[in-house]
Amino acid sequence: MISIEFTPHMRDGQMIFLEEMGHQVDAQRGDVWVVLWQNVHPVYRALGDDLISSCTLPLSVVLLGGTVEVTGMDGIKLYVNVNEPYPFNLPLVKTIDGQGLRTPNGRGRLVIMFYVIVPRVPTSLRDATTNMIRQIENAPEQNEDA
């Protein structure tokens, strides 16, 4: 029987060499190579020490800014401010240090890619919505800090 100690900072594709731990042929034991294979996670994708996740943003947060709740790998609720200079390109990418994969020296980052949810406009609100959107599109750019 072979015993292997796995640590949280081991990565997909990592190879472990176990010298003379294989089958014995004649008087000599063979070597064993163990290759780690990572299962696909339904929410996160590993990229080095970082975890990549996709989340959706409500249209109101995209247009007006706000805070979005996301869940980290350990189930911890994280709050991300989305108050970007407008317009910004989607996907909006935010990173949170220390919420990625464990490493011998700490943790990597959680990289969140935000996409917008464009809601269906009910027929009863279509005219009012169209007018409001046109006003926003045609409004002169103003510097609110001045």
JSON list of C-alpha atoms in Angstrom, two decimals:
[
{"chain": "A", "resi": 1, "resn": "MET", "atom": "CA", "xyz": [0.00, 0.00, 0.00]},
{"chain": "A", "resi": 2, "resn": "ILE", "atom": "CA", "xyz": [1.21, 3.48, -0.88]},
{"chain": "A", "resi": 3, "resn": "SER", "atom": "CA", "xyz": [0.34, 6.49, 1.25]},
{"chain": "A", "resi": 4, "resn": "ILE", "atom": "CA", "xyz": [0.47, 9.96, -0.30]},
{"chain": "A", "resi": 5, "resn": "GLU", "atom": "CA", "xyz": [-0.06, 13.19, 1.62]},
{"chain": "A", "resi": 6, "resn": "PHE", "atom": "CA", "xyz": [-2.03, 15.76, -0.36]},
{"chain": "A", "resi": 7, "resn": "THR", "atom": "CA", "xyz": [-1.84, 19.42, 0.56]},
{"chain": "A", "resi": 8, "resn": "PRO", "atom": "CA", "xyz": [-4.24, 22.26, -0.36]},
{"chain": "A", "resi": 9, "resn": "HIS", "atom": "CA", "xyz": [-1.62, 23.97, -2.52]},
{"chain": "A", "resi": 10, "resn": "MET", "atom": "CA", "xyz": [-1.17, 21.05, -4.94]},
{"chain": "A", "resi": 11, "resn": "ARG", "atom": "CA", "xyz": [-2.31, 21.82, -8.49]},
{"chain": "A", "resi": 12, "resn": "ASP", "atom": "CA", "xyz": [-3.91, 20.09, -11.44]},
{"chain": "A", "resi": 13, "resn": "GLY", "atom": "CA", "xyz": [-1.32, 18.27, -13.55]},
{"chain": "A", "resi": 14, "resn": "GLN", "atom": "CA", "xyz": [1.26, 18.21, -10.75]},
{"chain": "A", "resi": 15, "resn": "MET", "atom": "CA", "xyz": [3.33, 15.02, -10.76]},
{"chain": "A", "resi": 16, "resn": "ILE", "atom": "CA", "xyz": [4.57, 13.18, -7.67]},
{"chain": "A", "resi": 17, "resn": "PHE", "atom": "CA", "xyz": [7.48, 10.77, -8.06]},
{"chain": "A", "resi": 18, "resn": "LEU", "atom": "CA", "xyz": [7.69, 7.83, -5.66]},
{"chain": "A", "resi": 19, "resn": "GLU", "atom": "CA", "xyz": [11.02, 6.12, -6.09]},
{"chain": "A", "resi": 20, "resn": "GLU", "atom": "CA", "xyz": [11.04, 2.33, -5.74]},
{"chain": "A", "resi": 21, "resn": "MET", "atom": "CA", "xyz": [7.40, 2.24, -4.59]},
{"chain": "A", "resi": 22, "resn": "GLY", "atom": "CA", "xyz": [6.07, 0.31, -7.60]},
{"chain": "A", "resi": 23, "resn": "HIS", "atom": "CA", "xyz": [5.83, -3.38, -8.43]},
{"chain": "A", "resi": 24, "resn": "GLN", "atom": "CA", "xyz": [8.85, -5.54, -7.85]},
{"chain": "A", "resi": 25, "resn": "VAL", "atom": "CA", "xyz": [10.24, -7.21, -10.94]},
{"chain": "A", "resi": 26, "resn": "ASP", "atom": "CA", "xyz": [12.97, -9.72, -10.15]},
{"chain": "A", "resi": 27, "resn": "ALA", "atom": "CA", "xyz": [15.00, -8.05, -7.40]},
{"chain": "A", "resi": 28, "resn": "GLN", "atom": "CA", "xyz": [14.27, -4.43, -8.25]},
{"chain": "A", "resi": 29, "resn": "ARG", "atom": "CA", "xyz": [11.20, -2.35, -7.38]},
{"chain": "A", "resi": 30, "resn": "GLY", "atom": "CA", "xyz": [9.77, 0.02, -9.97]},
{"chain": "A", "resi": 31, "resn": "ASP", "atom": "CA", "xyz": [9.02, 3.69, -9.56]},
{"chain": "A", "resi": 32, "resn": "VAL", "atom": "CA", "xyz": [5.53, 5.22, -9.38]},
{"chain": "A", "resi": 33, "resn": "TRP", "atom": "CA", "xyz": [4.39, 8.52, -10.90]},
{"chain": "A", "resi": 34, "resn": "VAL", "atom": "CA", "xyz": [1.18, 10.01, -9.54]},
{"chain": "A", "resi": 35, "resn": "VAL", "atom": "CA", "xyz": [-0.43, 12.71, -11.71]},
{"chain": "A", "resi": 36, "resn": "LEU", "atom": "CA", "xyz": [-3.02, 14.90, -9.99]},
{"chain": "A", "resi": 37, "resn": "TRP", "atom": "CA", "xyz": [-6.25, 15.46, -11.86]},
{"chain": "A", "resi": 38, "resn": "GLN", "atom": "CA", "xyz": [-8.62, 18.16, -10.66]},
{"chain": "A", "resi": 39, "resn": "ASN", "atom": "CA", "xyz": [-12.37, 17.70, -10.94]},
{"chain": "A", "resi": 40, "resn": "VAL", "atom": "CA", "xyz": [-14.30, 20.46, -12.67]},
{"chain": "A", "resi": 41, "resn": "HIS", "atom": "CA", "xyz": [-16.02, 22.73, -10.15]},
{"chain": "A", "resi": 42, "resn": "PRO", "atom": "CA", "xyz": [-19.49, 24.04, -11.09]},
{"chain": "A", "resi": 43, "resn": "VAL", "atom": "CA", "xyz": [-18.66, 27.65, -10.09]},
{"chain": "A", "resi": 44, "resn": "TYR", "atom": "CA", "xyz": [-14.88, 28.14, -10.05]},
{"chain": "A", "resi": 45, "resn": "ARG", "atom": "CA", "xyz": [-12.08, 27.48, -12.50]},
{"chain": "A", "resi": 46, "resn": "ALA", "atom": "CA", "xyz": [-8.48, 27.40, -11.31]},
{"chain": "A", "resi": 47, "resn": "LEU", "atom": "CA", "xyz": [-5.86, 29.45, -13.14]},
{"chain": "A", "resi": 48, "resn": "GLY", "atom": "CA", "xyz": [-2.55, 29.08, -11.32]},
{"chain": "A", "resi": 49, "resn": "ASP", "atom": "CA", "xyz": [-3.23, 30.19, -7.74]},
{"chain": "A", "resi": 50, "resn": "ASP", "atom": "CA", "xyz": [-6.30, 32.20, -8.74]},
{"chain": "A", "resi": 51, "resn": "LEU", "atom": "CA", "xyz": [-9.93, 31.14, -8.89]},
{"chain": "A", "resi": 52, "resn": "ILE", "atom": "CA", "xyz": [-12.03, 32.47, -11.77]},
{"chain": "A", "resi": 53, "resn": "SER", "atom": "CA", "xyz": [-15.78, 32.89, -11.33]},
{"chain": "A", "resi": 54, "resn": "SER", "atom": "CA", "xyz": [-18.57, 34.41, -13.41]},
{"chain": "A", "resi": 55, "resn": "CYS", "atom": "CA", "xyz": [-21.43, 36.36, -11.86]},
{"chain": "A", "resi": 56, "resn": "THR", "atom": "CA", "xyz": [-24.30, 38.40, -13.20]},
{"chain": "A", "resi": 57, "resn": "LEU", "atom": "CA", "xyz": [-25.10, 42.03, -12.45]},
{"chain": "A", "resi": 58, "resn": "PRO", "atom": "CA", "xyz": [-28.61, 43.47, -12.43]},
{"chain": "A", "resi": 59, "resn": "LEU", "atom": "CA", "xyz": [-29.07, 46.24, -14.98]},
{"chain": "A", "resi": 60, "resn": "SER", "atom": "CA", "xyz": [-29.72, 48.74, -12.16]},
{"chain": "A", "resi": 61, "resn": "VAL", "atom": "CA", "xyz": [-26.25, 48.08, -10.68]},
{"chain": "A", "resi": 62, "resn": "VAL", "atom": "CA", "xyz": [-24.63, 48.44, -14.10]},
{"chain": "A", "resi": 63, "resn": "LEU", "atom": "CA", "xyz": [-26.34, 51.80, -14.68]},
{"chain": "A", "resi": 64, "resn": "LEU", "atom": "CA", "xyz": [-26.32, 53.25, -11.16]},
{"chain": "A", "resi": 65, "resn": "GLY", "atom": "CA", "xyz": [-23.59, 51.39, -9.29]},
{"chain": "A", "resi": 66, "resn": "GLY", "atom": "CA", "xyz": [-24.02, 49.43, -6.10]},
{"chain": "A", "resi": 67, "resn": "THR", "atom": "CA", "xyz": [-22.81, 46.48, -4.09]},
{"chain": "A", "resi": 68, "resn": "VAL", "atom": "CA", "xyz": [-23.07, 42.86, -5.19]},
{"chain": "A", "resi": 69, "resn": "GLU", "atom": "CA", "xyz": [-22.86, 39.83, -2.91]},
{"chain": "A", "resi": 70, "resn": "VAL", "atom": "CA", "xyz": [-20.75, 36.90, -4.11]},
{"chain": "A", "resi": 71, "resn": "THR", "atom": "CA", "xyz": [-19.86, 33.70, -2.30]},
{"chain": "A", "resi": 72, "resn": "GLY", "atom": "CA", "xyz": [-16.20, 32.78, -1.91]},
{"chain": "A", "resi": 73, "resn": "MET", "atom": "CA", "xyz": [-14.76, 29.28, -2.19]},
{"chain": "A", "resi": 74, "resn": "ASP", "atom": "CA", "xyz": [-15.08, 28.69, 1.56]},
{"chain": "A", "resi": 75, "resn": "GLY", "atom": "CA", "xyz": [-18.75, 29.75, 1.56]},
{"chain": "A", "resi": 76, "resn": "ILE", "atom": "CA", "xyz": [-17.89, 33.20, 2.92]},
{"chain": "A", "resi": 77, "resn": "LYS", "atom": "CA", "xyz": [-20.11, 36.03, 1.69]},
{"chain": "A", "resi": 78, "resn": "LEU", "atom": "CA", "xyz": [-18.07, 38.74, -0.02]},
{"chain": "A", "resi": 79, "resn": "TYR", "atom": "CA", "xyz": [-19.39, 42.17, -0.97]},
{"chain": "A", "resi": 80, "resn": "VAL", "atom": "CA", "xyz": [-18.05, 43.81, -4.13]},
{"chain": "A", "resi": 81, "resn": "ASN", "atom": "CA", "xyz": [-18.55, 47.51, -4.89]},
{"chain": "A", "resi": 82, "resn": "VAL", "atom": "CA", "xyz": [-19.43, 48.23, -8.50]},
{"chain": "A", "resi": 83, "resn": "ASN", "atom": "CA", "xyz": [-19.06, 51.97, -8.94]},
{"chain": "A", "resi": 84, "resn": "GLU", "atom": "CA", "xyz": [-17.08, 52.12, -12.14]},
{"chain": "A", "resi": 85, "resn": "PRO", "atom": "CA", "xyz": [-16.45, 55.13, -14.33]},
{"chain": "A", "resi": 86, "resn": "TYR", "atom": "CA", "xyz": [-18.99, 54.93, -17.09]},
{"chain": "A", "resi": 87, "resn": "PRO", "atom": "CA", "xyz": [-19.23, 53.51, -19.60]},
{"chain": "A", "resi": 88, "resn": "PHE", "atom": "CA", "xyz": [-17.28, 50.37, -18.78]},
{"chain": "A", "resi": 89, "resn": "ASN", "atom": "CA", "xyz": [-16.84, 47.34, -20.97]},
{"chain": "A", "resi": 90, "resn": "LEU", "atom": "CA", "xyz": [-18.30, 43.99, -20.06]},
{"chain": "A", "resi": 91, "resn": "PRO", "atom": "CA", "xyz": [-17.30, 41.70, -18.65]},
{"chain": "A", "resi": 92, "resn": "LEU", "atom": "CA", "xyz": [-16.32, 43.87, -15.72]},
{"chain": "A", "resi": 93, "resn": "VAL", "atom": "CA", "xyz": [-13.50, 42.10, -13.87]},
{"chain": "A", "resi": 94, "resn": "LYS", "atom": "CA", "xyz": [-12.89, 42.49, -10.14]},
{"chain": "A", "resi": 95, "resn": "THR", "atom": "CA", "xyz": [-10.25, 40.73, -8.05]},
{"chain": "A", "resi": 96, "resn": "ILE", "atom": "CA", "xyz": [-10.23, 39.96, -4.34]},
{"chain": "A", "resi": 97, "resn": "ASP", "atom": "CA", "xyz": [-6.82, 39.13, -2.89]},
{"chain": "A", "resi": 98, "resn": "GLY", "atom": "CA", "xyz": [-6.56, 36.21, -0.48]},
{"chain": "A", "resi": 99, "resn": "GLN", "atom": "CA", "xyz": [-9.72, 34.42, -1.69]},
{"chain": "A", "resi": 100, "resn": "GLY", "atom": "CA", "xyz": [-8.13, 32.10, -4.27]},
{"chain": "A", "resi": 101, "resn": "LEU", "atom": "CA", "xyz": [-6.42, 28.74, -3.92]},
{"chain": "A", "resi": 102, "resn": "ARG", "atom": "CA", "xyz": [-4.19, 28.05, -0.96]},
{"chain": "A", "resi": 103, "resn": "THR", "atom": "CA", "xyz": [-0.46, 28.35, -1.55]},
{"chain": "A", "resi": 104, "resn": "PRO", "atom": "CA", "xyz": [2.48, 27.64, 0.75]},
{"chain": "A", "resi": 105, "resn": "ASN", "atom": "CA", "xyz": [2.61, 31.42, 1.42]},
{"chain": "A", "resi": 106, "resn": "GLY", "atom": "CA", "xyz": [-1.10, 32.30, 1.69]},
{"chain": "A", "resi": 107, "resn": "ARG", "atom": "CA", "xyz": [-3.78, 32.33, -0.97]},
{"chain": "A", "resi": 108, "resn": "GLY", "atom": "CA", "xyz": [-4.26, 33.47, -4.54]},
{"chain": "A", "resi": 109, "resn": "ARG", "atom": "CA", "xyz": [-6.96, 35.84, -5.80]},
{"chain": "A", "resi": 110, "resn": "LEU", "atom": "CA", "xyz": [-10.62, 35.39, -6.58]},
{"chain": "A", "resi": 111, "resn": "VAL", "atom": "CA", "xyz": [-11.18, 36.86, -10.05]},
{"chain": "A", "resi": 112, "resn": "ILE", "atom": "CA", "xyz": [-14.84, 37.64, -10.72]},
{"chain": "A", "resi": 113, "resn": "MET", "atom": "CA", "xyz": [-16.09, 38.31, -14.23]},
{"chain": "A", "resi": 114, "resn": "PHE", "atom": "CA", "xyz": [-19.40, 40.18, -14.12]},
{"chain": "A", "resi": 115, "resn": "TYR", "atom": "CA", "xyz": [-21.94, 40.03, -16.92]},
{"chain": "A", "resi": 116, "resn": "VAL", "atom": "CA", "xyz": [-25.13, 42.08, -17.15]},
{"chain": "A", "resi": 117, "resn": "ILE", "atom": "CA", "xyz": [-28.66, 40.72, -16.96]},
{"chain": "A", "resi": 118, "resn": "VAL", "atom": "CA", "xyz": [-30.79, 42.61, -19.47]},
{"chain": "A", "resi": 119, "resn": "PRO", "atom": "CA", "xyz": [-34.39, 42.26, -18.33]},
{"chain": "A", "resi": 120, "resn": "ARG", "atom": "CA", "xyz": [-37.33, 41.91, -20.65]},
{"chain": "A", "resi": 121, "resn": "VAL", "atom": "CA", "xyz": [-39.30, 45.15, -20.73]},
{"chain": "A", "resi": 122, "resn": "PRO", "atom": "CA", "xyz": [-43.03, 44.54, -20.18]},
{"chain": "A", "resi": 123, "resn": "THR", "atom": "CA", "xyz": [-45.25, 45.93, -22.92]},
{"chain": "A", "resi": 124, "resn": "SER", "atom": "CA", "xyz": [-47.00, 48.21, -20.43]},
{"chain": "A", "resi": 125, "resn": "LEU", "atom": "CA", "xyz": [-43.66, 49.92, -19.62]},
{"chain": "A", "resi": 126, "resn": "ARG", "atom": "CA", "xyz": [-42.17, 49.96, -23.11]},
{"chain": "A", "resi": 127, "resn": "ASP", "atom": "CA", "xyz": [-43.03, 53.59, -24.02]},
{"chain": "A", "resi": 128, "resn": "ALA", "atom": "CA", "xyz": [-41.88, 55.01, -20.68]},
{"chain": "A", "resi": 129, "resn": "THR", "atom": "CA", "xyz": [-38.71, 52.88, -20.74]},
{"chain": "A", "resi": 130, "resn": "THR", "atom": "CA", "xyz": [-37.90, 53.92, -24.31]},
{"chain": "A", "resi": 131, "resn": "ASN", "atom": "CA", "xyz": [-38.29, 57.61, -23.42]},
{"chain": "A", "resi": 132, "resn": "MET", "atom": "CA", "xyz": [-36.13, 57.26, -20.31]},
{"chain": "A", "resi": 133, "resn": "ILE", "atom": "CA", "xyz": [-33.36, 55.43, -22.18]},
{"chain": "A", "resi": 134, "resn": "ARG", "atom": "CA", "xyz": [-33.37, 58.03, -24.97]},
{"chain": "A", "resi": 135, "resn": "GLN", "atom": "CA", "xyz": [-33.05, 60.81, -22.36]},
{"chain": "A", "resi": 136, "resn": "ILE", "atom": "CA", "xyz": [-30.09, 59.05, -20.76]},
{"chain": "A", "resi": 137, "resn": "GLU", "atom": "CA", "xyz": [-28.40, 58.49, -24.13]},
{"chain": "A", "resi": 138, "resn": "ASN", "atom": "CA", "xyz": [-28.87, 62.11, -25.19]},
{"chain": "A", "resi": 139, "resn": "ALA", "atom": "CA", "xyz": [-28.00, 63.76, -21.87]},
{"chain": "A", "resi": 140, "resn": "PRO", "atom": "CA", "xyz": [-24.90, 65.97, -22.01]},
{"chain": "A", "resi": 141, "resn": "GLU", "atom": "CA", "xyz": [-21.85, 64.69, -20.16]},
{"chain": "A", "resi": 142, "resn": "GLN", "atom": "CA", "xyz": [-21.53, 66.51, -16.84]},
{"chain": "A", "resi": 143, "resn": "ASN", "atom": "CA", "xyz": [-18.66, 66.61, -14.41]},
{"chain": "A", "resi": 144, "resn": "GLU", "atom": "CA", "xyz": [-20.37, 66.12, -11.04]},
{"chain": "A", "resi": 145, "resn": "ASP", "atom": "CA", "xyz": [-17.13, 66.71, -9.12]},
{"chain": "A", "resi": 146, "resn": "ALA", "atom": "CA", "xyz": [-16.84, 70.35, -10.24]}
]
